[in-house]
Coordinates of C-alpha atoms in Angstrom, one line a residue:
X1127 CA 22.8 -35.6 27.0
X1128 CA 24.8 -33.3 24.8
X1129 CA 24.0 -29.6 25.3
X1130 CA 22.8 -27.6 22.6
X1131 CA 25.3 -24.8 21.2
X1132 CA 25.7 -21.7 23.5
X1133 CA 23.6 -18.6 22.5
X1134 CA 24.2 -15.0 23.0
X1135 CA 21.8 -12.4 24.2
X1136 CA 20.0 -9.9 21.5
X1137 CA 22.2 -7.8 19.4
X1138 CA 22.7 -4.3 20.6
X1139 CA 20.5 -1.6 18.7
X1140 CA 17.9 -4.2 17.7
X1141 CA 15.3 -2.7 19.8
X1142 CA 13.9 -0.4 17.0
X1143 CA 14.0 -3.3 14.5
X1144 CA 10.9 -3.2 11.9
X1145 CA 12.1 -6.0 9.6
X1146 CA 12.2 -9.6 10.8
X1147 CA 14.7 -10.3 13.5
X1148 CA 17.3 -12.5 12.2
X1149 CA 19.1 -12.9 15.6
X1150 CA 18.0 -16.5 16.2
X1151 CA 19.8 -17.5 12.8
X1152 CA 22.9 -15.5 13.9
X1153 CA 23.4 -16.8 17.7
X1154 CA 22.3 -20.6 17.1
X1155 CA 24.3 -22.6 14.3
X1156 CA 21.7 -25.5 15.1
X1157 CA 18.8 -23.6 14.8
X1158 CA 20.2 -21.9 11.4
X1159 CA 20.5 -25.4 10.1
X1160 CA 17.0 -26.4 10.9
X1161 CA 15.4 -23.2 9.5
X1162 CA 17.2 -23.6 6.3
X1163 CA 16.6 -27.4 5.9
X1164 CA 12.9 -26.9 6.9
X1165 CA 12.8 -24.0 4.4
X1166 CA 14.1 -26.0 1.5
X1167 CA 12.2 -29.1 2.3
X1168 CA 8.7 -27.3 2.8
X1169 CA 9.3 -25.8 -0.8
X1170 CA 9.7 -29.4 -2.2
X1171 CA 6.9 -30.6 -0.5
X1172 CA 4.7 -27.8 -1.8
X1173 CA 6.0 -28.7 -5.1
X1174 CA 5.1 -32.6 -4.8
X1175 CA 1.8 -31.5 -3.4
X1176 CA 0.8 -30.0 -6.7
X1177 CA 2.5 -32.5 -8.8
X1178 CA 0.4 -35.3 -7.1
X1179 CA -2.7 -33.2 -7.7
X1180 CA -2.0 -32.9 -11.3
X1181 CA -1.1 -36.5 -11.8
X1182 CA -4.4 -37.8 -10.1
X1183 CA -6.4 -35.4 -12.5
X1184 CA -4.3 -36.7 -15.5
X1185 CA -5.0 -40.5 -14.6
X1186 CA -8.7 -40.0 -13.5
X1187 CA -9.9 -36.7 -15.2
X1188 CA -12.0 -36.3 -12.1
X1189 CA -12.0 -33.2 -9.8
X1190 CA -13.5 -35.7 -7.0
X1191 CA -10.5 -37.9 -7.3
X1192 CA -8.4 -34.8 -6.8
X1193 CA -10.3 -33.8 -3.7
X1194 CA -9.7 -37.2 -2.3
X1195 CA -6.0 -36.4 -2.0
X1196 CA -6.7 -34.1 0.7
X1197 CA -8.8 -36.5 2.7
X1198 CA -6.0 -39.4 2.4
X1199 CA -3.8 -36.8 3.9
X1200 CA -6.0 -35.2 6.5
X1201 CA -6.6 -38.5 8.5
X1202 CA -3.1 -39.8 9.0
X1203 CA -2.2 -36.2 9.9
X1204 CA -4.9 -35.8 12.7
X1205 CA -4.3 -39.3 14.1
X1206 CA -0.4 -39.3 13.9
X1207 CA -0.3 -35.7 14.8
X1208 CA -1.5 -36.6 18.2
X1209 CA 0.5 -39.7 18.7
X1210 CA 3.5 -38.3 17.1
X1211 CA 3.3 -35.6 19.7
X1212 CA 3.2 -38.3 22.6
X1213 CA 6.2 -39.9 21.0
X1214 CA 8.3 -36.8 20.8
X1215 CA 7.8 -36.5 24.7
X1216 CA 9.2 -40.1 25.3
X1217 CA 12.2 -40.6 22.9
X1218 CA 15.1 -38.6 21.5
X1219 CA 13.6 -35.8 19.4
X1220 CA 16.4 -35.6 16.9
X1221 CA 15.9 -39.4 16.3
X1222 CA 12.3 -39.0 15.5
X1223 CA 12.8 -36.0 13.3
X1224 CA 15.4 -37.9 11.4
X1225 CA 13.6 -41.1 10.9
X1226 CA 10.5 -39.4 9.8
X1227 CA 12.3 -36.9 7.3
X1228 CA 14.1 -40.0 5.9
X1229 CA 10.6 -41.6 5.5
X1230 CA 9.4 -38.6 3.7
X1231 CA 12.4 -38.6 1.5
X1232 CA 12.1 -42.1 0.5
X1233 CA 8.2 -41.7 -0.4
X1234 CA 9.4 -39.1 -2.8
X1235 CA 12.0 -41.2 -4.3
X1236 CA 9.1 -44.0 -4.7
X1237 CA 6.9 -41.6 -6.4
X1238 CA 9.7 -40.6 -8.8
X1239 CA 10.6 -44.3 -9.4
X1240 CA 6.9 -45.1 -10.3
X1241 CA 6.7 -42.1 -12.6
X1242 CA 9.8 -43.2 -14.3
X1243 CA 8.6 -46.7 -14.9
X1244 CA 5.3 -45.4 -16.3
X1245 CA 3.5 -47.1 -13.4
X1246 CA 0.6 -44.6 -13.1
X1247 CA -1.7 -45.9 -10.6
X1248 CA -4.3 -43.5 -8.6
X1249 CA -4.1 -45.9 -5.4
X1250 CA -0.4 -45.6 -5.4
X1251 CA -0.6 -41.6 -5.3
X1252 CA -3.2 -42.0 -2.5
X1253 CA -1.0 -44.5 -0.4
X1254 CA 2.0 -42.4 -0.7
X1255 CA 0.0 -39.3 0.1
X1256 CA -1.3 -40.9 3.3
X1257 CA 2.3 -42.1 4.5
X1258 CA 3.9 -38.8 3.8
X1259 CA 1.2 -37.1 5.9
X1260 CA 2.0 -39.7 8.7
X1261 CA 5.8 -38.9 8.4
X1262 CA 4.9 -35.1 8.5
X1263 CA 2.7 -35.5 11.5
X1264 CA 5.5 -37.3 13.6
X1265 CA 8.3 -35.0 12.3
X1266 CA 6.3 -31.4 13.0
X1267 CA 6.0 -31.9 16.9
X1268 CA 9.6 -33.4 17.2
X1269 CA 11.1 -30.4 15.2
X1270 CA 9.0 -27.6 16.8
X1271 CA 9.5 -28.8 20.3
X1272 CA 13.4 -28.7 19.8
X1273 CA 13.4 -24.9 19.2
X1274 CA 13.2 -24.0 22.8
X1275 CA 16.2 -26.1 23.6
X1276 CA 18.3 -24.3 20.9
X1277 CA 17.2 -20.5 21.7
X1278 CA 16.4 -18.5 24.8
X1279 CA 12.9 -17.6 25.5
X1280 CA 13.2 -13.8 24.6
X1281 CA 14.2 -15.1 20.8
X1282 CA 11.2 -17.5 20.5
X1283 CA 9.0 -14.9 18.9
X1284 CA 11.6 -13.9 16.3
X1285 CA 12.2 -17.7 15.6
X1286 CA 8.3 -18.3 15.2
X1287 CA 8.1 -15.3 12.8
X1288 CA 11.0 -16.8 10.7
X1289 CA 9.0 -20.1 10.8
X1290 CA 5.9 -18.4 9.3
X1291 CA 8.1 -17.0 6.6
X1292 CA 9.2 -20.6 5.8
X1293 CA 5.8 -22.2 5.5
X1294 CA 4.1 -19.2 3.6
X1295 CA 7.0 -18.7 1.1
X1296 CA 7.2 -22.5 0.5
X1297 CA 3.3 -22.5 0.0
X1298 CA 3.8 -19.7 -2.5
X1299 CA 7.0 -20.8 -4.4
X1300 CA 6.5 -24.6 -4.2
X1301 CA 3.2 -24.8 -6.3
X1302 CA 4.7 -22.3 -8.8
X1303 CA 8.0 -24.3 -9.3
X1304 CA 6.0 -27.5 -9.4
X1305 CA 3.7 -26.4 -12.3
X1306 CA 6.9 -25.2 -14.2
X1307 CA 8.9 -28.3 -13.6
X1308 CA 6.0 -30.8 -14.3
X1309 CA 5.3 -28.9 -17.5
X1310 CA 8.8 -29.0 -18.7
X1311 CA 10.4 -32.2 -17.2
X1312 CA 7.5 -34.3 -16.0
X1313 CA 6.1 -35.5 -12.7
X1314 CA 9.2 -37.6 -12.0
X1315 CA 11.6 -34.6 -12.0
X1316 CA 9.2 -32.7 -9.5
X1317 CA 9.5 -35.7 -7.1
X1318 CA 13.2 -36.0 -7.4
X1319 CA 13.7 -32.3 -6.7
X1320 CA 11.5 -32.9 -3.5
X1321 CA 14.0 -36.0 -2.6
X1322 CA 16.9 -34.0 -2.8
X1323 CA 15.4 -31.0 -1.2
X1324 CA 14.8 -33.4 1.9
X1325 CA 18.4 -33.8 2.1
X1326 CA 18.8 -30.5 3.7
X1327 CA 16.4 -31.4 6.6
X1328 CA 18.1 -34.5 7.0
X1329 CA 21.7 -32.8 7.3
X1330 CA 20.2 -30.5 9.7
X1331 CA 18.7 -33.1 12.0
X1332 CA 21.8 -35.2 11.9
X1333 CA 24.0 -32.2 12.9
X1334 CA 21.6 -31.7 16.0
X1335 CA 22.9 -32.8 19.7
X1336 CA 20.6 -35.4 21.2
X1337 CA 17.4 -34.0 22.3
X1338 CA 15.9 -36.3 25.0
X1339 CA 12.8 -34.7 26.8
X1340 CA 13.6 -33.0 29.9
X1341 CA 12.0 -35.5 32.1
X1342 CA 13.2 -38.2 34.5
X1343 CA 14.3 -41.4 32.6
X1344 CA 11.5 -43.3 34.2
X1345 CA 9.0 -41.0 32.9
X1346 CA 10.5 -41.2 29.4
X1347 CA 10.2 -45.0 29.7
X1348 CA 6.5 -45.0 29.9
X1349 CA 4.3 -45.7 26.9
X1350 CA 3.5 -42.4 25.0
X1351 CA 0.2 -41.2 26.2
X1352 CA -1.9 -38.7 24.2
X1353 CA -4.6 -38.8 27.0
X1354 CA -1.9 -37.5 29.6
X1355 CA -1.4 -34.3 27.0
X1356 CA -5.1 -33.6 26.9
X1357 CA -5.4 -33.9 30.6
X1358 CA -2.4 -31.5 31.2
X1359 CA -4.2 -29.1 28.4
X1360 CA -7.4 -29.4 30.5
X1361 CA -6.0 -27.8 33.5
X1362 CA -4.0 -25.0 31.5
X1363 CA -6.6 -22.2 30.8
X1364 CA -4.0 -19.9 28.8
X1365 CA -2.7 -22.6 26.6
X1366 CA -6.3 -23.9 26.0
X1367 CA -7.2 -20.4 24.8
X1368 CA -4.5 -20.5 22.2
X1369 CA -6.4 -23.3 20.5
X1370 CA -9.9 -21.7 21.3
X1371 CA -9.1 -18.4 19.6
X1372 CA -7.4 -20.1 16.5
X1373 CA -10.5 -22.4 16.2
X1374 CA -12.6 -19.1 16.1
X1375 CA -10.7 -17.9 13.0
X1376 CA -10.3 -20.9 11.1
X1377 CA -13.9 -22.6 11.7
X1378 CA -16.0 -19.4 11.9
X1379 CA -14.3 -17.1 9.4
X1380 CA -12.1 -19.0 6.8
X1381 CA -14.0 -18.4 3.4
X1382 CA -11.4 -20.3 1.2
X1383 CA -14.1 -22.8 -0.1
X1384 CA -16.0 -19.6 -1.6
X1385 CA -13.2 -18.3 -3.3
X1386 CA -14.4 -19.7 -6.6
X1387 CA -18.1 -18.6 -6.4
X1388 CA -16.8 -15.2 -5.2
X1389 CA -14.6 -14.9 -8.3
X1390 CA -17.3 -15.6 -10.6
X1391 CA -20.2 -13.8 -9.0
X1392 CA -18.5 -10.8 -7.7
X1393 CA -15.9 -10.1 -9.8
X1394 CA -16.9 -11.8 -13.2
X1395 CA -13.2 -13.6 -13.2
X1396 CA -12.1 -16.9 -13.7
X1397 CA -9.6 -19.5 -12.4
X1398 CA -6.9 -16.9 -12.6
X1399 CA -9.1 -14.6 -10.2
X1400 CA -9.6 -17.5 -7.8
X1401 CA -5.9 -17.8 -7.8
X1402 CA -5.5 -14.2 -6.7
X1403 CA -7.8 -14.9 -3.8
X1404 CA -6.1 -17.8 -2.7
X1405 CA -2.6 -16.1 -3.0
X1406 CA -3.7 -12.8 -1.0
X1407 CA -3.7 -14.0 2.5
X1408 CA -0.4 -16.0 1.9
X1409 CA 1.3 -12.7 0.6
X1410 CA -0.1 -10.9 3.6
X1411 CA 1.1 -13.6 5.8
X1412 CA 4.6 -13.4 4.3
X1413 CA 4.7 -9.6 4.7
X1414 CA 3.6 -10.0 8.3
X1415 CA 6.7 -12.4 8.7
X1416 CA 9.1 -10.0 6.8
X1417 CA 8.0 -7.0 9.0
X1418 CA 8.0 -8.8 12.2
X1419 CA 10.9 -7.4 14.1
X1420 CA 8.7 -5.3 16.4
X1421 CA 7.0 -8.6 17.8
X1422 CA 9.7 -9.4 20.1
X1423 CA 9.0 -6.2 22.1
X1424 CA 5.5 -7.2 22.7
X1425 CA 5.1 -9.1 26.2
X1426 CA 1.3 -9.2 26.6
X1427 CA 0.9 -12.2 24.3
X1428 CA -2.6 -13.1 25.2
X1429 CA -3.9 -9.6 24.4
X1430 CA -1.9 -9.6 21.2
X1431 CA -3.6 -12.9 20.1
X1432 CA -7.0 -11.6 20.9
X1433 CA -6.5 -8.3 19.0
X1434 CA -4.8 -10.1 16.1
X1435 CA -7.9 -12.7 15.8
X1436 CA -10.2 -9.8 15.8
X1437 CA -8.3 -8.0 13.2
X1438 CA -8.5 -11.4 11.2
X1439 CA -12.3 -11.5 11.7
X1440 CA -12.8 -7.8 10.7
X1441 CA -10.8 -8.1 7.5
X1442 CA -12.8 -11.1 6.6
X1443 CA -16.1 -9.4 7.3
X1444 CA -15.1 -6.2 5.3
X1445 CA -13.9 -8.5 2.3
X1446 CA -17.6 -9.8 2.3
X1447 CA -18.9 -6.5 1.9
X1448 CA -16.6 -5.1 -0.8
X1449 CA -17.3 -5.8 -4.6
X1450 CA -13.9 -4.2 -5.8
X1451 CA -11.3 -6.8 -6.7
X1452 CA -8.2 -4.9 -5.5
X1453 CA -9.9 -3.7 -2.4
X1454 CA -10.9 -7.3 -1.5
X1455 CA -7.3 -8.8 -2.0
X1456 CA -6.1 -5.8 0.2
X1457 CA -8.2 -7.0 2.9
X1458 CA -7.6 -10.7 2.3
X1459 CA -3.8 -9.8 2.8
X1460 CA -4.5 -7.9 5.9
X1461 CA -6.2 -10.9 7.6
X1462 CA -3.1 -13.1 6.4
X1463 CA -0.8 -10.6 8.1
X1464 CA -3.1 -10.6 11.2
X1465 CA -2.8 -14.3 11.2
X1466 CA 0.8 -14.4 11.3
X1467 CA 0.9 -12.2 14.4
X1468 CA -1.7 -14.5 16.1
X1469 CA 0.3 -17.7 14.9
X1470 CA 3.7 -16.4 16.3
X1471 CA 2.3 -15.6 19.7
X1472 CA 0.3 -18.7 20.1
X1473 CA 3.5 -20.7 19.2
X1474 CA 5.6 -18.9 21.7
X1475 CA 3.2 -19.4 24.4
X1476 CA 3.1 -23.2 23.7
X1477 CA 6.9 -23.2 23.6
X1478 CA 7.6 -21.3 26.7
X1479 CA 4.5 -22.0 29.2
X1480 CA 4.5 -25.7 28.6
X1481 CA 7.0 -28.0 30.3
X1482 CA 9.6 -29.6 27.9
X1483 CA 8.1 -33.1 28.7
X1484 CA 4.8 -31.9 27.4
X1485 CA 5.9 -29.8 24.3
X1486 CA 5.6 -32.5 21.9
X1487 CA 2.1 -33.5 22.7
X1488 CA 0.8 -29.8 22.6
X1489 CA 2.4 -29.5 19.2
X1490 CA 0.4 -32.7 18.3
X1491 CA -2.9 -31.0 19.4
X1492 CA -1.7 -27.7 17.5
X1493 CA -1.4 -29.8 14.3
X1494 CA -4.8 -31.3 14.5
X1495 CA -6.2 -27.9 15.1
X1496 CA -4.3 -26.3 12.0
X1497 CA -5.3 -29.4 10.0
X1498 CA -8.8 -29.9 11.0
X1499 CA -9.9 -26.3 11.6
X1500 CA -9.8 -24.8 8.0
X1501 CA -11.5 -28.0 6.7
X1502 CA -14.4 -27.7 9.1
X1503 CA -14.6 -24.0 8.1
X1504 CA -14.8 -24.9 4.5
X1505 CA -17.9 -27.1 5.4
X1506 CA -19.6 -24.3 7.6
X1507 CA -18.9 -21.5 4.9
X1508 CA -20.2 -23.7 2.1
X1509 CA -23.3 -24.8 3.8
X1510 CA -24.0 -21.2 5.0
X1511 CA -23.2 -19.9 1.3
X1512 CA -25.8 -22.3 0.0
X1513 CA -28.5 -21.6 2.3
X1514 CA -27.9 -17.8 1.9
X1515 CA -25.2 -16.1 -0.2
X1516 CA -21.4 -16.1 -0.3
X1517 CA -21.6 -12.4 1.1
X1518 CA -23.7 -13.5 4.2
X1519 CA -21.4 -16.3 4.7
X1520 CA -18.2 -14.4 4.6
X1521 CA -19.2 -11.2 6.5
X1522 CA -21.5 -13.1 9.0
X1523 CA -18.5 -15.6 9.7
X1524 CA -15.9 -12.5 10.2
X1525 CA -18.4 -11.0 12.7
X1526 CA -19.2 -14.2 14.4
X1527 CA -15.2 -14.9 14.7
X1528 CA -15.0 -11.3 16.5
X1529 CA -17.9 -12.0 18.8
X1530 CA -16.8 -15.3 19.8
X1531 CA -13.1 -14.3 20.6
X1532 CA -14.4 -11.3 22.7
X1533 CA -16.7 -13.5 24.5
X1534 CA -13.9 -15.8 25.3
X1535 CA -11.6 -13.0 26.3
X1536 CA -14.3 -11.7 28.9
X1537 CA -14.4 -15.2 30.4
X1538 CA -10.6 -15.5 30.4
X1539 CA -9.3 -12.3 31.9
X1540 CA -6.1 -14.1 33.0
X1541 CA -5.3 -14.8 29.3
X1542 CA -5.6 -11.0 28.6
X1543 CA -3.0 -10.5 31.4
X1544 CA -0.5 -13.1 30.2
X1545 CA 2.9 -11.7 30.2
X1546 CA 5.8 -13.5 28.2
X1547 CA 8.4 -12.5 30.7
X1548 CA 6.6 -14.6 33.6
X1549 CA 4.6 -17.3 31.5
X1550 CA 1.9 -19.1 33.4
X1551 CA 0.1 -22.0 31.4

């Protein structure tokens, strides 16, 4: 197996850093290519996601049909997220990442060809969205589990902060670009740009060394098993807590589904106000990544996660009490910033405390939590709001999040004592 490019220690004088730590980009050429490729391709995917939603509405004139796009992507994302993680632990992760990225690129080309040919069928869009979700679910565990092989452990918090900036910036910039491109040049142009953007990810994967899991060959020859990963997680209380704390935030205190009602009832706004509410947590998350240099100096990762999730819950609770738009946007941005801190340390714990042969499967579970948690949160928030009011749903959810996390922390004192310098799963 080829060894990854050698890395150097942290740059001198970086201990007082406030802005994002760019050391991972400087010390590892392979990681730099992977980060740039992922940043470009993520923006392209966000552009395509918006273009598909617009095209579905253009064909059907039905908001319900647009909503089905999310359902068609969720099911494959959950199923293949788990199975993709198991596959990533039994084969060369570079090849899995390369094959799945190639599939995503080909699907974007298929969308462009269909649009150019004037073949506007909603079933085709649903099918492509489902296949794209499958490719993404196979690609993400492979790509994420490569990072600890490219960087030393002390640089993983910085790398995860950079990764959060990629996803947040792409989610903000991609839809804006998509709307402009579709408006000026049509759907086919947005899909073609996405296909070209995937070439950056393909190039990064192609230049990587082989990434076979660090396990005996006999173990790698075994059939990929999701159950083995879940069994491993069941016996690792610290790693389990990373998922439990995230579920507290996403299921109990994620008011995304209530933004349209809040915009109208609280602020007398319209779709533009809803857009501001949607964007505020993303802006906060991006700022959290930009000013993430201090995260590398934090070693009590478990305690940091608990505090960050509590900060998320409190910010959401206060948002539910305010009726001033700009103050509400501030607290939503604060929640997004707290989410970045939690995400950085949760990702670092999964990468460091888990053995290499299990990293893919744990990343697959992570995908399921990230994909399913917010959607379950949408259902709960919407149900509580219908039974009471949006304010009760939002503030009550924020308080419930804080209480649940504190109760979990009291039952898992070892998690609060977790030290990134001597990780214990």
